[in-house]
Coordinates of C-alpha atoms in Angstrom, one line a residue:
M207 CA -94.6 90.6 -73.0
T208 CA -96.6 90.0 -70.3
A209 CA -100.2 90.6 -69.4
S210 CA -102.6 89.3 -66.8
P211 CA -104.5 86.5 -67.9
S212 CA -107.5 87.6 -66.6
E213 CA -107.3 90.4 -69.4
A214 CA -107.9 87.4 -71.9
S215 CA -111.1 86.0 -70.0
E216 CA -113.2 89.1 -69.8
A217 CA -116.3 87.5 -71.1
P218 CA -118.5 89.4 -73.9
Q219 CA -121.6 91.7 -72.5
Q220 CA -124.4 89.3 -71.3
P221 CA -127.6 90.3 -69.6
R222 CA -127.1 91.5 -66.3
K223 CA -127.6 89.3 -63.4
V224 CA -128.9 90.3 -59.8
T225 CA -128.6 87.8 -57.3
L226 CA -129.1 87.8 -53.4
Y227 CA -127.5 85.6 -51.0
R228 CA -129.1 85.5 -47.7
N229 CA -129.9 83.5 -44.3
G230 CA -126.0 82.6 -43.8
S231 CA -123.0 84.0 -42.6
V232 CA -120.7 86.0 -45.1
Y233 CA -116.8 86.1 -44.0
T234 CA -116.5 90.3 -44.9
A235 CA -114.3 92.9 -43.5
A236 CA -117.0 95.2 -44.7
D237 CA -119.1 93.7 -42.1
P238 CA -118.4 91.0 -39.1
F239 CA -122.1 90.2 -38.6
A240 CA -123.1 89.9 -42.3
T241 CA -125.8 87.5 -43.4
A242 CA -126.4 88.1 -46.8
M243 CA -124.4 89.5 -50.1
L244 CA -125.7 91.0 -52.9
V245 CA -124.2 90.1 -56.8
D246 CA -124.6 92.3 -59.3
G247 CA -123.4 90.5 -62.7
D248 CA -119.5 90.1 -62.0
T249 CA -119.4 92.3 -59.0
V250 CA -120.2 92.4 -55.1
A251 CA -122.7 94.9 -54.8
W252 CA -123.8 95.0 -51.1
V253 CA -123.1 92.7 -47.7
G254 CA -125.4 93.4 -44.7
S255 CA -128.0 91.8 -42.4
E256 CA -130.9 89.8 -42.9
Q257 CA -133.2 92.8 -41.9
A258 CA -131.2 94.9 -44.4
A259 CA -131.9 91.6 -47.1
T260 CA -135.4 91.9 -46.7
S261 CA -135.8 95.3 -47.5
I262 CA -133.9 95.3 -50.5
A263 CA -134.8 92.1 -51.9
D264 CA -137.6 92.1 -55.4
S265 CA -138.8 90.0 -57.7
S266 CA -135.9 91.0 -60.4
M267 CA -133.2 89.4 -58.3
E268 CA -132.6 85.6 -57.8
V269 CA -133.2 84.8 -53.9
I270 CA -130.8 82.0 -53.0
D271 CA -130.6 80.7 -49.6
L272 CA -127.6 79.9 -47.9
Q273 CA -129.3 77.7 -45.3
G274 CA -127.0 78.7 -42.5
G275 CA -123.8 78.2 -44.8
L276 CA -120.7 80.2 -45.1
L277 CA -120.2 82.3 -48.1
A278 CA -116.0 83.1 -48.2
P279 CA -113.7 84.4 -50.7
G280 CA -113.1 81.7 -53.4
F281 CA -110.0 79.9 -52.6
V282 CA -106.8 80.3 -54.5
D283 CA -104.1 77.7 -55.0
S284 CA -100.6 79.3 -55.5
H285 CA -98.8 76.2 -57.3
V286 CA -100.5 73.6 -59.2
H287 CA -100.0 71.2 -62.3
L288 CA -102.9 70.8 -64.3
T289 CA -102.3 68.1 -66.3
E290 CA -100.4 66.1 -63.5
T291 CA -103.1 66.5 -61.6
G292 CA -105.8 65.1 -63.8
I293 CA -103.2 62.4 -64.7
A294 CA -103.0 61.3 -61.1
L295 CA -106.8 61.5 -60.9
D296 CA -107.5 59.0 -63.4
S297 CA -104.4 56.8 -62.9
L298 CA -103.2 54.0 -60.3
Q299 CA -103.4 55.7 -56.9
L300 CA -100.5 53.9 -54.8
G301 CA -100.7 56.1 -51.9
G302 CA -102.1 53.5 -49.6
V303 CA -99.4 50.8 -51.1
R304 CA -96.7 49.3 -48.5
S305 CA -94.7 47.2 -50.3
A306 CA -92.9 46.4 -53.4
A307 CA -94.6 43.4 -53.9
E308 CA -98.5 45.2 -53.5
L309 CA -97.3 48.2 -55.9
L310 CA -96.4 45.0 -58.5
D311 CA -99.6 43.8 -58.1
A312 CA -101.4 47.0 -58.6
V313 CA -99.5 47.4 -61.7
A314 CA -100.6 43.9 -63.0
H315 CA -104.3 44.5 -62.1
S316 CA -103.9 47.6 -64.0
A317 CA -102.1 46.5 -67.1
G318 CA -104.5 43.5 -67.0
S319 CA -107.9 45.8 -67.2
G320 CA -107.0 46.5 -70.9
G321 CA -105.9 49.8 -72.3
A322 CA -103.4 50.8 -74.7
G323 CA -100.3 53.5 -73.8
P324 CA -98.0 53.2 -70.5
V325 CA -99.4 52.4 -67.4
L326 CA -99.3 55.6 -65.2
G327 CA -99.3 55.4 -61.6
H328 CA -98.8 58.3 -58.6
G329 CA -98.4 58.4 -54.9
W330 CA -96.1 55.7 -53.9
D331 CA -93.9 56.3 -50.6
E332 CA -91.4 54.0 -49.2
A333 CA -90.7 55.8 -46.1
L334 CA -94.2 54.1 -45.4
W335 CA -93.3 50.6 -46.1
A336 CA -91.6 48.2 -43.8
D337 CA -89.3 46.9 -46.3
P338 CA -88.1 50.0 -48.2
A339 CA -86.4 48.1 -51.3
L340 CA -88.2 49.2 -54.7
P341 CA -88.8 46.9 -57.4
T342 CA -86.5 46.7 -60.5
R343 CA -87.0 47.9 -64.1
E344 CA -87.8 43.9 -65.6
E345 CA -90.1 43.4 -62.2
L346 CA -92.0 46.3 -63.6
D347 CA -91.7 44.8 -66.8
R348 CA -93.3 41.8 -66.2
A349 CA -95.5 43.0 -64.1
A350 CA -97.4 45.3 -67.4
G351 CA -97.0 42.3 -69.7
G352 CA -94.7 44.5 -71.3
R353 CA -96.3 47.8 -71.4
A354 CA -94.1 50.8 -70.5
V355 CA -94.5 51.9 -67.0
Y356 CA -94.1 55.2 -65.3
L357 CA -95.3 55.8 -61.8
S358 CA -94.4 58.9 -60.0
R359 CA -93.4 59.3 -56.3
V360 CA -95.6 61.3 -53.9
D361 CA -93.3 64.0 -54.4
V362 CA -93.1 64.1 -58.2
H363 CA -89.2 64.2 -58.1
S364 CA -88.8 61.0 -59.0
A365 CA -90.4 57.7 -60.2
L366 CA -90.3 53.9 -61.2
V367 CA -90.2 53.2 -64.8
S368 CA -90.0 49.9 -66.6
A369 CA -87.3 48.7 -68.6
S370 CA -89.7 49.2 -71.9
L371 CA -89.9 53.0 -70.8
A372 CA -86.2 53.3 -69.9
A373 CA -85.2 52.4 -73.6
A374 CA -87.2 54.5 -75.1
S375 CA -86.4 57.5 -73.1
G376 CA -82.8 56.9 -73.9
L377 CA -82.1 57.1 -69.9
E378 CA -79.0 55.1 -70.1
G379 CA -75.9 57.5 -69.0
L380 CA -78.1 60.2 -67.9
D381 CA -77.7 61.9 -64.6
G382 CA -80.2 59.9 -61.9
A383 CA -80.7 56.8 -63.9
S384 CA -79.8 54.9 -61.3
D385 CA -79.5 55.3 -57.4
G386 CA -77.6 52.3 -56.9
A387 CA -80.0 50.9 -54.4
S388 CA -82.5 50.0 -57.2
D389 CA -82.5 50.5 -61.2
G390 CA -86.1 51.0 -61.7
Q391 CA -86.2 54.6 -59.6
V392 CA -85.3 57.7 -61.7
K393 CA -84.1 60.8 -60.2
R394 CA -82.8 64.2 -61.6
A395 CA -82.1 64.0 -65.8
A396 CA -83.4 60.5 -66.0
H397 CA -86.3 61.5 -64.4
T398 CA -87.2 64.1 -66.6
A399 CA -86.8 62.2 -69.6
A400 CA -88.8 59.4 -68.6
R401 CA -91.4 61.8 -67.5
L402 CA -91.5 63.9 -70.7
A403 CA -91.6 60.4 -72.3
A404 CA -94.8 59.3 -70.9
R405 CA -96.4 62.5 -71.4
K406 CA -96.4 62.3 -75.4
L407 CA -100.1 63.0 -74.8
P408 CA -102.5 63.9 -77.6
A409 CA -104.0 67.3 -77.3
D410 CA -107.2 65.5 -76.3
A411 CA -106.1 63.9 -73.8
R412 CA -104.3 66.6 -72.5
R413 CA -107.6 68.5 -72.5
S414 CA -109.6 65.8 -71.0
Y415 CA -106.7 65.4 -68.2
Q416 CA -106.8 69.3 -67.3
Q417 CA -110.5 69.8 -67.6
A418 CA -110.8 66.7 -64.6
A419 CA -108.4 69.0 -62.7
L420 CA -110.4 72.1 -62.8
A421 CA -113.6 70.6 -62.3
E422 CA -111.9 68.8 -59.1
A423 CA -110.4 72.5 -58.1
A424 CA -113.9 74.2 -58.7
A425 CA -116.0 71.6 -56.7
N426 CA -113.3 72.2 -53.9
G427 CA -113.7 76.0 -53.4
Y428 CA -111.4 77.0 -56.0
V429 CA -111.7 80.4 -58.2
A430 CA -108.0 80.4 -59.7
L431 CA -104.6 78.3 -60.0
A432 CA -101.3 79.1 -60.6
E433 CA -100.1 76.7 -63.3
M434 CA -96.5 76.0 -62.9
A435 CA -95.3 75.1 -66.1
A436 CA -91.9 73.8 -67.0
P437 CA -89.9 72.3 -70.1
H438 CA -89.1 69.9 -68.0
I439 CA -92.3 69.2 -66.6
A440 CA -94.5 69.2 -70.2
S441 CA -94.3 71.0 -73.6
I442 CA -94.8 74.8 -74.3
E443 CA -98.3 73.4 -75.6
D444 CA -99.5 72.4 -72.3
L445 CA -98.8 75.6 -71.1
Q446 CA -100.8 77.0 -74.1
L447 CA -103.7 74.5 -73.5
A448 CA -103.7 75.7 -69.6
A449 CA -103.7 79.3 -70.4
G450 CA -106.2 78.8 -73.0
W451 CA -108.8 78.2 -70.3
N452 CA -109.0 81.9 -69.4
T453 CA -110.1 82.6 -73.2
R454 CA -111.9 79.6 -73.9
G455 CA -114.5 81.0 -70.7
R456 CA -116.2 83.4 -73.2
T457 CA -117.4 79.8 -75.0
G458 CA -119.5 79.0 -71.7
E459 CA -116.7 76.9 -70.0
A460 CA -116.7 78.2 -66.7
V461 CA -113.6 77.1 -64.8
P462 CA -111.5 78.6 -62.3
E463 CA -109.1 81.6 -63.6
I464 CA -105.4 79.9 -64.7
L465 CA -102.4 82.4 -63.4
P466 CA -99.6 80.8 -65.5
Y467 CA -96.1 80.7 -64.9
W468 CA -93.8 79.5 -67.3
G469 CA -90.4 78.1 -65.5
Q470 CA -87.5 78.4 -68.2
L471 CA -84.1 80.1 -67.5
A472 CA -83.1 83.2 -68.9
S473 CA -79.5 84.5 -69.3
S474 CA -80.1 88.3 -70.2
A475 CA -83.0 90.7 -70.4
E476 CA -83.0 90.0 -74.0
H477 CA -83.1 86.3 -73.5
A478 CA -86.0 86.5 -71.1
R479 CA -88.5 88.9 -73.8
A480 CA -86.8 86.0 -76.7
I481 CA -88.8 83.5 -74.4
L482 CA -91.8 85.1 -73.6
E483 CA -92.6 85.9 -77.3
S484 CA -92.2 81.9 -78.1
L485 CA -94.7 81.1 -75.9
G486 CA -97.5 82.1 -77.7
V487 CA -99.7 83.2 -74.4
P488 CA -99.2 85.7 -71.6
V489 CA -97.6 84.5 -68.3
L490 CA -97.0 86.0 -65.4
G491 CA -93.3 85.7 -64.8
L492 CA -90.4 83.2 -65.9
A493 CA -90.7 81.5 -62.0
G494 CA -92.5 78.5 -60.5
D495 CA -91.0 74.9 -61.1
L496 CA -87.4 76.5 -62.4
N497 CA -85.7 73.7 -59.9
M498 CA -82.9 75.1 -57.9
D499 CA -82.7 71.7 -56.2
G500 CA -85.3 68.7 -55.3
S501 CA -86.9 66.9 -52.6
I502 CA -86.4 65.8 -49.5
G503 CA -88.3 62.5 -50.0
S504 CA -86.0 61.9 -53.2
R505 CA -83.1 63.2 -51.2
T506 CA -82.4 65.7 -54.3
A507 CA -83.0 69.2 -52.1
A508 CA -79.8 70.6 -51.7
L509 CA -78.7 70.5 -48.0
R510 CA -75.7 71.9 -46.3
S511 CA -74.9 69.0 -44.5
D512 CA -75.8 65.2 -45.3
Y513 CA -79.2 63.6 -45.3
S514 CA -79.2 61.7 -41.9
D515 CA -80.2 58.4 -43.4
A516 CA -78.0 58.6 -46.0
S517 CA -74.1 59.5 -44.8
G518 CA -72.6 61.6 -47.9
E519 CA -75.4 62.5 -49.8
R520 CA -76.7 66.1 -49.9
G521 CA -78.8 66.2 -52.6
S522 CA -78.7 68.1 -56.0
Q523 CA -78.2 71.7 -56.9
Y524 CA -79.5 72.2 -60.3
L525 CA -78.5 75.8 -61.0
S526 CA -75.6 77.8 -60.0
V527 CA -75.8 81.1 -58.1
D528 CA -74.4 83.0 -61.5
E529 CA -77.3 81.6 -63.7
A530 CA -79.8 81.9 -60.8
A531 CA -78.7 85.9 -60.9
A532 CA -78.6 86.7 -64.4
H533 CA -82.5 84.9 -64.7
I534 CA -83.4 87.1 -61.8
A535 CA -81.5 90.7 -63.3
A536 CA -83.1 89.8 -66.2
C537 CA -86.8 89.7 -64.9
S538 CA -86.4 92.4 -63.0
V539 CA -85.1 94.9 -65.8
L540 CA -88.5 93.5 -67.7
G541 CA -90.3 94.1 -64.1
I542 CA -91.7 90.5 -64.2
Q543 CA -91.6 88.0 -61.6
A544 CA -88.6 85.9 -61.4
G545 CA -88.5 82.4 -59.1
F546 CA -87.4 79.2 -58.1
H547 CA -88.4 75.6 -56.6
V548 CA -86.2 75.7 -53.5
I549 CA -86.6 73.2 -50.5
G550 CA -83.3 72.6 -49.1
D551 CA -81.5 74.9 -47.1
A552 CA -78.1 75.0 -49.4
G553 CA -80.6 75.7 -52.2
L554 CA -81.9 78.8 -50.6
D555 CA -78.7 79.9 -49.8
A556 CA -77.8 79.7 -53.5
A557 CA -81.2 81.6 -54.1
L558 CA -80.2 84.4 -51.8
Q559 CA -76.8 85.1 -53.3
A560 CA -78.2 85.5 -56.6
L561 CA -80.6 87.7 -55.1
D562 CA -77.6 89.7 -53.9
R563 CA -76.0 89.6 -57.2
A564 CA -78.6 90.5 -58.9
A565 CA -79.2 93.5 -56.7
A566 CA -75.6 94.8 -57.4
D567 CA -76.2 94.4 -60.7
V568 CA -79.5 95.8 -61.6
G569 CA -80.3 97.9 -58.2
E570 CA -82.0 96.7 -55.1
Q571 CA -85.2 98.7 -55.5
R572 CA -85.6 96.9 -59.2
V573 CA -85.3 93.8 -57.8
R574 CA -87.6 94.3 -55.0
A575 CA -90.4 95.8 -57.4
A576 CA -90.9 93.0 -59.5
G577 CA -92.3 91.0 -56.7
H578 CA -90.2 87.7 -57.0
R579 CA -91.3 84.6 -55.6
L580 CA -89.7 81.2 -54.4
E581 CA -91.9 78.2 -54.1
H582 CA -91.8 75.5 -51.0
V583 CA -88.6 77.3 -48.9
E584 CA -88.9 74.5 -46.4
I585 CA -85.6 74.9 -44.3
A586 CA -85.0 78.5 -43.9
D587 CA -83.1 79.9 -40.5
A588 CA -83.4 83.7 -39.3
D589 CA -80.6 85.0 -40.8
A590 CA -82.4 83.6 -44.5
I591 CA -85.8 85.0 -43.5
A592 CA -84.3 88.4 -42.7
R593 CA -83.1 88.3 -46.5
L594 CA -86.3 86.9 -47.8
A595 CA -88.1 90.2 -46.5
Q596 CA -85.4 92.5 -47.4
Y597 CA -86.0 91.5 -51.0
S598 CA -89.6 91.3 -50.7
V599 CA -89.7 88.1 -51.9
T600 CA -93.0 86.2 -51.8
V601 CA -92.9 82.3 -50.2
S602 CA -95.4 80.1 -52.0
A603 CA -95.6 77.3 -49.4
Q604 CA -97.5 74.0 -49.1
P605 CA -99.1 73.8 -45.5
V606 CA -100.1 70.1 -46.1
F607 CA -96.2 69.1 -46.5
D608 CA -95.9 69.9 -42.6
A609 CA -99.5 67.5 -42.0
L610 CA -98.2 64.5 -43.9
W611 CA -94.4 64.7 -43.4
G612 CA -93.8 66.6 -40.2
G613 CA -93.2 65.4 -36.8
E614 CA -91.7 62.8 -34.9
G615 CA -90.9 59.5 -36.6
R616 CA -92.5 60.9 -40.1
L617 CA -90.3 61.6 -43.4
Y618 CA -88.4 64.6 -42.8
A619 CA -87.5 63.5 -39.4
Q620 CA -86.1 60.5 -40.8
R621 CA -84.2 62.2 -43.5
L622 CA -82.9 65.2 -41.7
G623 CA -82.8 64.2 -38.0
A624 CA -83.3 66.8 -35.7
R625 CA -83.5 69.7 -38.2
H626 CA -87.0 68.7 -39.1
T627 CA -88.3 70.6 -36.9
A628 CA -87.1 73.9 -38.0
M629 CA -89.0 72.9 -41.2
N630 CA -92.0 75.0 -42.9
P631 CA -91.3 77.9 -40.4
F632 CA -94.8 80.0 -41.2
G633 CA -94.6 81.3 -38.3
S634 CA -91.2 82.9 -38.8
F635 CA -92.1 84.0 -42.1
Y636 CA -95.3 86.2 -40.9
S637 CA -93.2 87.6 -38.0
A638 CA -90.7 88.6 -40.2
G639 CA -92.8 90.1 -43.2
V640 CA -92.0 88.0 -45.5
P641 CA -95.2 87.8 -47.9
V642 CA -96.6 84.4 -47.9
C643 CA -99.3 82.4 -50.1
F644 CA -100.3 78.9 -49.9
G645 CA -101.0 75.8 -52.4
S646 CA -101.2 72.0 -52.7
D647 CA -98.8 71.8 -55.6
S648 CA -101.1 68.9 -56.6
P649 CA -100.8 66.4 -57.3
V650 CA -98.4 66.1 -54.4
T651 CA -100.9 66.9 -52.1
P652 CA -105.0 67.2 -52.9
L653 CA -106.9 69.8 -53.8
R654 CA -108.6 70.2 -50.4
P655 CA -107.9 74.0 -49.0
W656 CA -109.2 73.5 -45.7
S657 CA -106.8 70.5 -44.8
S658 CA -104.2 73.2 -46.0
V659 CA -105.6 75.7 -43.2
R660 CA -106.1 72.9 -40.5
A661 CA -102.3 72.3 -41.3
C662 CA -101.2 75.9 -40.2
L663 CA -103.1 75.7 -37.1
E664 CA -101.4 72.1 -36.5
H665 CA -98.3 72.8 -37.5
H666 CA -95.7 70.2 -35.7
N667 CA -93.6 72.9 -34.1
A668 CA -96.1 75.1 -32.5
D669 CA -94.0 78.3 -32.5
E670 CA -94.5 78.1 -36.2
R671 CA -98.6 77.4 -35.9
I672 CA -100.8 80.6 -37.2
S673 CA -104.1 81.2 -37.0
A674 CA -106.8 80.4 -39.1
R675 CA -107.7 83.9 -40.4
A676 CA -103.9 84.2 -41.2
A677 CA -103.9 81.1 -42.7
F678 CA -107.3 81.5 -44.6
L679 CA -106.2 84.8 -45.9
G680 CA -102.7 83.1 -47.3
H681 CA -104.6 81.1 -49.3
T682 CA -107.3 83.4 -51.0
R683 CA -106.4 87.1 -51.0
A684 CA -102.3 86.6 -50.7
G685 CA -102.8 84.3 -53.8
W686 CA -104.1 86.9 -56.0
R687 CA -101.3 89.3 -54.2
A688 CA -98.2 86.9 -55.2
A689 CA -99.8 87.1 -58.4
R690 CA -99.3 90.7 -58.9
Y691 CA -103.3 90.4 -59.9
R692 CA -104.2 93.6 -61.8
N693 CA -107.5 94.1 -59.4
P694 CA -106.6 94.5 -55.8
M695 CA -109.8 94.1 -54.6
A696 CA -109.5 90.5 -55.7
G697 CA -109.6 88.0 -52.5
Q698 CA -112.4 89.5 -50.2
L699 CA -116.1 90.3 -50.4
V700 CA -116.6 94.0 -49.7
P701 CA -118.6 96.5 -52.5
G702 CA -116.7 96.6 -55.6
A703 CA -114.8 93.6 -55.2
P704 CA -114.8 90.6 -58.0
A705 CA -117.9 88.5 -56.9
S706 CA -115.7 85.1 -56.4
F707 CA -116.3 83.2 -53.7
A708 CA -117.4 79.6 -52.3
V709 CA -120.6 78.8 -50.1
W710 CA -119.7 76.0 -47.7
Q711 CA -121.9 73.6 -45.0
V712 CA -120.3 73.8 -41.8
E713 CA -120.8 72.3 -38.4
E714 CA -119.5 75.5 -36.5
L715 CA -118.0 78.9 -37.0
M716 CA -115.5 80.2 -34.7
V717 CA -111.8 82.1 -34.4
Q718 CA -109.2 79.6 -34.8
V719 CA -106.0 81.2 -33.2
A720 CA -102.7 79.0 -32.6
D721 CA -102.6 79.9 -29.0
G722 CA -105.6 78.3 -27.4
R723 CA -105.3 80.3 -24.2
V724 CA -106.9 83.0 -25.9
Q725 CA -109.4 80.9 -28.0
S726 CA -112.0 81.5 -25.4
W727 CA -113.1 85.0 -26.9
S728 CA -113.8 83.6 -30.2
T729 CA -117.3 83.3 -30.3
D730 CA -117.8 86.9 -28.4
P731 CA -119.4 89.1 -30.6
R732 CA -117.6 92.1 -29.3
A733 CA -114.6 90.7 -31.2
R734 CA -115.5 91.8 -34.3
T735 CA -113.6 89.3 -36.3
P736 CA -115.2 87.4 -39.2
L737 CA -115.8 83.9 -38.4
L738 CA -114.5 80.6 -40.3
P739 CA -115.6 76.8 -39.7
A740 CA -114.5 75.0 -36.8
L741 CA -111.5 72.6 -37.9
D742 CA -111.4 70.6 -35.0
T743 CA -114.7 68.5 -35.9
G744 CA -113.1 65.7 -38.1
S745 CA -113.9 66.7 -41.0
D746 CA -113.7 69.5 -43.9
P747 CA -116.6 71.9 -44.6
V748 CA -118.9 70.7 -47.6
C749 CA -118.5 72.8 -50.7
L750 CA -122.2 73.5 -51.9
Q751 CA -121.4 76.1 -54.6
T752 CA -118.2 78.1 -56.2
V753 CA -118.9 81.3 -58.2
R754 CA -115.8 83.2 -60.3
D755 CA -116.8 86.7 -60.9
G756 CA -120.4 86.3 -60.8
V757 CA -120.4 82.8 -62.6
E758 CA -121.4 79.5 -61.0
L759 CA -118.3 77.1 -61.8
F760 CA -119.8 74.2 -59.4
S761 CA -123.1 73.6 -57.6
A762 CA -123.7 70.3 -55.2
G763 CA -127.5 71.3 -55.8
S764 CA -128.6 71.8 -52.5
L765 CA -128.7 75.4 -52.5
G766 CA -132.3 76.7 -53.7
S767 CA -133.9 79.8 -54.5

């Protein structure tokens, strides 16, 4: 059986604390001019003006001066990997590497600085190199002095591995053990085996990595994270550790709430029920990174036609339509969320065919009611978008993918040619009524929510841009809705809603829309639209405090009573 993780995270009764935040701006639908907010325990009790705040303040309250800052609903990241994020934060940072030689130098330096166990690294992207040739396994072995090496590509759908790790993982003969150009890179089944071998970590190390990821999230204004666990990524113990942070909140470890998913294929309702019972922790669904296909960068996303830079290559489809349909039907019968990792248009075709078959089997209404979700959905035409809307499927997207790889001359244009212009169609999703929520896919992109909001405003295709308000809602309230969260008021700051928010130091507040022609009215108070930080200043707002259910998760120490 599944249950909301929040049910396990309810803390024991504590003396009720009342806090008044004042002298700032409050992003709330209750009052677009609000400058103050009262928090009673774990709940928003009141929002209003500075004058009213003066009249209600008394000695029983803690009064916090916002110093002109913005108090807004906390962010929800709708797609993260906690342990992977922690490892990436603590391992070799390879995003700045621009050649195989530089990468080998980085490995040699890391191996020479001491330590035991594998040399771990993340973030290399050969599409940015003048010469995209990758190092061999033997070169990695020599650089690491014989230590095992696992270096994940930026998309985490392939990796460079040393000969020693390949031998320990039993990669020979596995699908994706060599791409024909360099035997250092592994994909598909071989990548899964290599990653699992490199992730054989003691419990205290896993816990430390997850704790680092949670601290990073809290310091950037996140109050909840959807953990996309799956057997090809890590063990059930890793999922249990992640979901367990909700319970450990009772002991005083204040962290963002975990919204856990498990990406394991079910063949029937009975099988799905058995999987859920075997997990030992409640999950929100058998969804997330249950891979229908791979990624554009690793050329494993399933396409209708060849990659523009690899004739004859159309990626990989990991699940058949029949398998996906049985999974959707099983989850629909149980009333839980199903979902898949889908990036390519052929992958999406298969997922949509599976929805059709599941609807024919168990009924369209039952499929719609389960609130299924698809992760990424980067290539979708008008017909596919209409069918997503038909089945009320939520798209969980990553805007920074477009900021990093969209546009002329960048990765998507290299891999897909003219097809890249229609990728990540956020505006089309919204226009068609497809529910959309946003996340980072950390460690693929950093836990930087305002950069993600900006990416929606500055989409490389002007027709697919959305307003900052729409993007902000997609990163906050929509994240709770996508997880079918039990409190419908989550993600907004109105009386009675959970007191989950972040305070930001901002340079300027305004309304930002995709069409600059209508931006001039944005600061007119008659618009009665809550204001958000200006995102064209060259820097992101700075997080000063993060609070979840009235409990402080992070403080920069600059807010005073």
